[in-house]
Amino acid sequence: MKTIREFAEAKAEGRKIVMVTAYDAWSARLLAAGPVDCLLVGDSVMMTLYGERDTLGATTEIMATHTRLVARQAPDKLIIADLPFLAVRKGNAHALDSAAALLRAGAHAVKAEGVRGHADVLHHLVESGIPVMGHLGLTPQSVHALGGYKVQAREPAEAAQLRTDAVTLQEAGCFSVVLECVPAALAKSLTEALTISTIGIGAGADCDGQVLVIHDLLGINPDFKPKFVRRFADTATVMKDGIAAYAEAVRAGTFPDGKESFR
Ligand code: KIV
């Protein structure tokens, strides 16, 4: 994918959208020539690369730095970058500055969590020519208000609120919405009701697309395995084995050998 317009085309044609997080030159290079449609420079970078417990430490500067690293290595991919904690809560000017920094760093669109209380700001970004992806359900920037990383909208009243929020996002002009950790049946009915595309993470198979954190799908952090993650590779084991083989070869004096040495 090269533009956000392809999200609408994919939905119309029933083609699933594949999104993965990328944070650095290494992951962007890996994904640049591959089959994934678009890259998300997620504020999950705070947890995956910085080892923090949540995403709240992300700033516009941090997100712009990682967006730049990804954009340089994956120039042909559609790149969406997360607006950091509270960036859309300080009014239009602050949100515009934050979004502008991310687009200048190479993003083609931004993602913002929630909608209640800041739909007008999202609309202002869209009217300013900045494509916005929404994010509802489990919104990690609200982890303390939500009482932890839990499945959302299980109760009928919460499901109704989520439906209203999704329509509000659509009316604000968002081109897509991430649905995180919501019951599959609710995600399915929202996907059918909305004209914009839904991207699921822990939201069942019926969304218009899926997103996963690259570390999770590659099994880079074996200690983290929520229900909704499928580990498509056991990268941690491959890496550990490689490091062990290197250490053994050094200690045995078999690395470097003649071919690996200069004459
Ligand atoms: O920050 C992130 O990686 C995200 C995805 C989990 C959707 O927002």
Coordinates of C-alpha atoms and ligand atoms in Angstrom, one line a residue:
M1 CA 0.0 0.0 0.0
K2 CA 1.2 3.5 -0.8
T3 CA -1.8 5.7 0.3
I4 CA -4.6 5.6 2.8
R5 CA -7.1 5.5 -0.2
E6 CA -6.2 1.9 -0.6
F7 CA -7.8 1.2 2.8
A8 CA -11.2 2.0 1.3
E9 CA -10.4 -0.1 -1.9
A10 CA -9.4 -3.1 0.2
K11 CA -12.6 -2.9 2.2
A12 CA -14.7 -2.6 -0.9
E13 CA -13.0 -5.6 -2.5
G14 CA -13.0 -7.7 0.7
R15 CA -9.2 -7.8 0.8
K16 CA -7.7 -8.0 4.3
I17 CA -5.3 -5.3 5.3
V18 CA -2.1 -6.5 7.0
M19 CA -0.5 -4.1 9.4
V20 CA 2.6 -4.7 11.7
T21 CA 4.5 -2.4 14.1
A22 CA 8.0 -1.2 13.1
Y23 CA 10.2 0.9 15.3
D24 CA 13.7 0.9 14.0
A25 CA 16.0 0.4 11.0
W26 CA 16.2 -3.4 11.6
S27 CA 12.5 -4.0 11.7
A28 CA 11.7 -1.6 8.8
R29 CA 14.4 -3.3 6.6
L30 CA 12.9 -6.7 7.3
L31 CA 9.4 -5.4 6.4
A32 CA 10.3 -3.1 3.5
A33 CA 10.2 -5.6 0.7
G34 CA 7.8 -8.0 2.3
P35 CA 4.0 -8.7 2.0
V36 CA 2.8 -6.5 4.8
D37 CA 0.5 -3.6 3.6
C38 CA 1.4 -0.9 6.1
L39 CA 3.7 -0.2 9.1
L40 CA 2.6 1.2 12.4
V41 CA 5.2 3.1 14.4
G42 CA 3.3 2.4 17.6
D43 CA 3.9 4.0 20.9
S44 CA 4.2 0.3 22.0
V45 CA 7.9 1.2 21.2
M46 CA 8.1 2.3 24.9
M47 CA 7.4 -1.3 26.0
T48 CA 9.2 -3.3 23.2
L49 CA 12.4 -1.2 22.8
Y50 CA 12.5 0.9 26.0
G51 CA 11.3 -1.8 28.3
E52 CA 8.8 0.4 30.1
R53 CA 5.6 -1.0 31.6
D54 CA 3.3 1.2 29.5
T55 CA 3.2 3.6 26.6
L56 CA 2.8 6.8 28.6
G57 CA 6.4 7.8 28.3
A58 CA 6.2 8.4 24.5
T59 CA 6.7 12.0 23.4
T60 CA 6.4 13.6 20.0
E61 CA 10.2 13.6 19.8
I62 CA 10.5 9.9 20.5
M63 CA 7.7 9.0 18.1
A64 CA 9.3 11.3 15.4
T65 CA 12.7 9.7 15.9
H66 CA 11.4 6.2 15.4
T67 CA 9.2 7.2 12.5
R68 CA 12.3 8.7 10.8
L69 CA 14.2 5.4 11.3
V70 CA 11.4 3.4 9.8
A71 CA 10.6 5.8 6.9
R72 CA 14.3 5.8 5.8
Q73 CA 14.4 2.0 5.5
A74 CA 10.9 1.4 4.1
P75 CA 10.3 4.2 1.6
D76 CA 7.7 2.3 -0.3
K77 CA 5.4 1.4 2.6
L78 CA 2.5 3.3 4.0
I79 CA 3.5 4.4 7.5
I80 CA 1.2 5.4 10.3
A81 CA 2.6 6.8 13.5
D82 CA 1.0 7.0 16.9
L83 CA 0.3 10.4 18.4
P84 CA 1.7 10.2 22.0
F85 CA -0.2 10.3 25.3
L86 CA -2.4 13.4 25.6
A87 CA -1.2 14.9 22.3
V88 CA -4.9 15.3 21.2
R89 CA -6.1 16.6 24.6
K90 CA -4.3 19.9 24.6
G91 CA -6.2 21.5 21.7
N92 CA -5.9 21.9 18.0
A93 CA -2.5 23.7 17.9
H94 CA -0.7 21.1 20.1
A95 CA -2.3 18.2 18.1
L96 CA -1.3 19.8 14.8
D97 CA 2.3 20.4 16.0
S98 CA 2.6 16.8 17.1
A99 CA 1.1 15.4 13.9
A100 CA 3.2 17.7 11.7
A101 CA 6.3 16.4 13.4
L102 CA 5.4 12.8 12.7
L103 CA 4.5 13.6 9.0
R104 CA 7.7 15.5 8.6
A105 CA 9.6 12.5 10.0
G106 CA 8.0 10.4 7.2
A107 CA 4.6 9.2 8.4
H108 CA 1.7 9.3 6.0
A109 CA -1.0 9.3 8.7
V110 CA -1.3 9.4 12.4
K111 CA -3.2 7.3 14.9
A112 CA -5.0 8.7 17.9
E113 CA -6.6 6.8 20.8
G114 CA -10.2 7.5 22.0
V115 CA -12.6 10.0 20.7
R116 CA -14.8 11.3 23.5
G117 CA -13.9 14.9 24.3
H118 CA -11.6 15.3 21.3
A119 CA -13.6 14.4 18.2
D120 CA -13.3 18.1 17.1
V121 CA -9.5 17.9 17.3
L122 CA -9.4 14.8 15.2
H123 CA -11.7 16.5 12.7
H124 CA -9.4 19.6 12.7
L125 CA -6.4 17.3 11.9
V126 CA -8.3 15.7 9.0
E127 CA -9.5 19.1 7.7
S128 CA -5.8 20.2 7.9
G129 CA -4.9 17.4 5.4
I130 CA -3.6 14.9 8.0
P131 CA -5.1 11.4 7.6
V132 CA -6.1 10.1 11.0
M133 CA -6.7 6.5 12.1
G134 CA -8.7 6.1 15.3
H135 CA -8.2 3.5 18.1
L136 CA -11.0 2.2 20.3
G137 CA -11.6 -0.6 22.8
L138 CA -8.5 -1.2 24.9
T139 CA -6.7 2.1 24.5
P140 CA -3.3 1.6 26.2
Q141 CA -2.8 5.3 26.9
S142 CA -5.8 5.0 29.3
V143 CA -4.5 1.9 31.0
H144 CA -4.8 3.4 34.5
A145 CA -8.4 4.6 33.9
L146 CA -9.3 1.2 32.5
G147 CA -7.8 -0.6 35.5
G148 CA -5.3 -2.6 33.4
Y149 CA -5.0 -4.3 30.0
K150 CA -8.4 -5.9 29.9
V151 CA -11.0 -6.9 27.2
Q152 CA -13.4 -4.0 26.7
A153 CA -17.1 -3.5 25.8
R154 CA -18.3 -6.9 27.1
E155 CA -21.4 -5.4 28.7
P156 CA -24.2 -4.2 26.4
A157 CA -24.0 -0.5 27.6
E158 CA -20.2 -0.5 26.9
A159 CA -20.8 -2.1 23.5
A160 CA -23.3 0.6 22.7
Q161 CA -20.9 3.3 23.7
L162 CA -18.2 1.8 21.6
R163 CA -20.5 1.7 18.6
T164 CA -21.3 5.4 19.1
D165 CA -17.6 6.2 19.5
A166 CA -16.8 4.4 16.2
V167 CA -19.5 6.3 14.3
T168 CA -18.2 9.6 15.8
L169 CA -14.7 8.8 14.6
Q170 CA -16.1 8.0 11.1
E171 CA -18.0 11.3 11.1
A172 CA -14.8 13.2 12.3
G173 CA -13.2 12.0 9.0
C174 CA -10.9 9.1 10.2
F175 CA -10.0 6.7 7.4
S176 CA -9.9 3.7 9.6
V177 CA -10.1 2.5 13.3
V178 CA -8.1 0.0 15.3
L179 CA -10.3 -2.1 17.5
E180 CA -8.3 -3.5 20.4
C181 CA -9.4 -6.3 22.7
V182 CA -13.1 -6.2 22.1
P183 CA -15.4 -9.2 21.6
A184 CA -15.3 -10.7 18.1
A185 CA -19.0 -10.4 17.6
L186 CA -19.0 -6.7 18.4
A187 CA -16.0 -6.1 16.1
K188 CA -17.8 -8.0 13.3
S189 CA -21.0 -6.0 13.6
L190 CA -19.0 -2.7 13.7
T191 CA -17.0 -3.8 10.6
E192 CA -20.3 -4.3 8.8
A193 CA -21.8 -1.1 10.0
L194 CA -18.9 1.3 9.3
T195 CA -17.9 2.5 5.9
I196 CA -14.3 3.0 7.2
S197 CA -12.1 0.0 7.7
T198 CA -11.6 -1.7 11.0
I199 CA -8.2 -3.1 12.0
G200 CA -8.4 -5.7 14.8
I201 CA -6.0 -6.7 17.5
G202 CA -7.7 -9.1 19.8
A203 CA -10.9 -8.4 18.0
G204 CA -11.6 -11.6 16.1
A205 CA -11.2 -12.5 12.4
D206 CA -13.9 -10.4 10.9
C207 CA -12.3 -7.0 11.0
D208 CA -11.1 -5.5 7.6
G209 CA -7.5 -6.1 8.7
Q210 CA -5.3 -7.1 11.5
V211 CA -2.3 -5.6 13.3
L212 CA 0.2 -7.2 15.6
V213 CA 3.3 -6.0 17.4
I214 CA 6.3 -7.4 15.5
H215 CA 8.0 -8.6 18.7
D216 CA 4.8 -10.6 19.6
L217 CA 4.3 -12.3 16.3
L218 CA 8.0 -13.2 15.9
G219 CA 8.2 -14.5 19.5
I220 CA 11.0 -12.1 20.4
N221 CA 9.8 -11.7 24.0
P222 CA 8.9 -15.2 25.1
D223 CA 7.5 -14.0 28.5
F224 CA 4.7 -12.0 26.8
K225 CA 1.9 -14.2 25.4
P226 CA -1.6 -12.7 25.6
K227 CA -4.5 -14.8 24.3
F228 CA -4.9 -12.8 21.1
V229 CA -1.3 -13.2 19.9
R230 CA -0.2 -16.0 17.7
R231 CA 3.5 -16.6 17.7
F232 CA 4.4 -17.2 14.0
A233 CA 8.1 -17.7 14.7
D234 CA 10.2 -18.6 17.7
T235 CA 12.8 -15.9 17.2
A236 CA 14.0 -15.8 20.8
T237 CA 15.1 -19.4 20.6
V238 CA 16.9 -18.9 17.3
M239 CA 18.6 -15.8 18.7
K240 CA 19.6 -17.6 22.0
D241 CA 20.9 -20.6 20.0
G242 CA 22.9 -18.3 17.8
I243 CA 24.5 -16.5 20.7
A244 CA 25.3 -19.7 22.5
A245 CA 26.9 -21.1 19.4
Y246 CA 29.0 -18.0 19.1
A247 CA 30.2 -18.1 22.7
E248 CA 31.0 -21.8 22.4
A249 CA 33.0 -21.2 19.2
V250 CA 35.0 -18.4 20.7
R251 CA 35.8 -20.5 23.8
A252 CA 36.7 -23.5 21.7
G253 CA 39.0 -21.4 19.5
T254 CA 37.1 -22.3 16.4
F255 CA 36.0 -18.7 15.7
P256 CA 37.4 -17.0 13.8
D257 CA 38.8 -19.6 11.4
G258 CA 41.1 -19.1 8.5
K259 CA 38.4 -17.8 6.1
E260 CA 37.3 -15.3 8.7
S261 CA 40.8 -13.9 9.3
F262 CA 43.0 -11.6 7.2
R263 CA 46.2 -12.8 5.7
Ligands
KIV1 O1 1.2 1.0 19.8 C1 0.8 0.1 19.2 O2 1.6 -0.8 18.8 C2 -0.6 0.0 18.9 C3 -1.1 -1.3 18.3 C4 -1.0 -2.4 19.3 C5 -2.4 -1.2 17.7 O3 -1.3 0.9 19.1

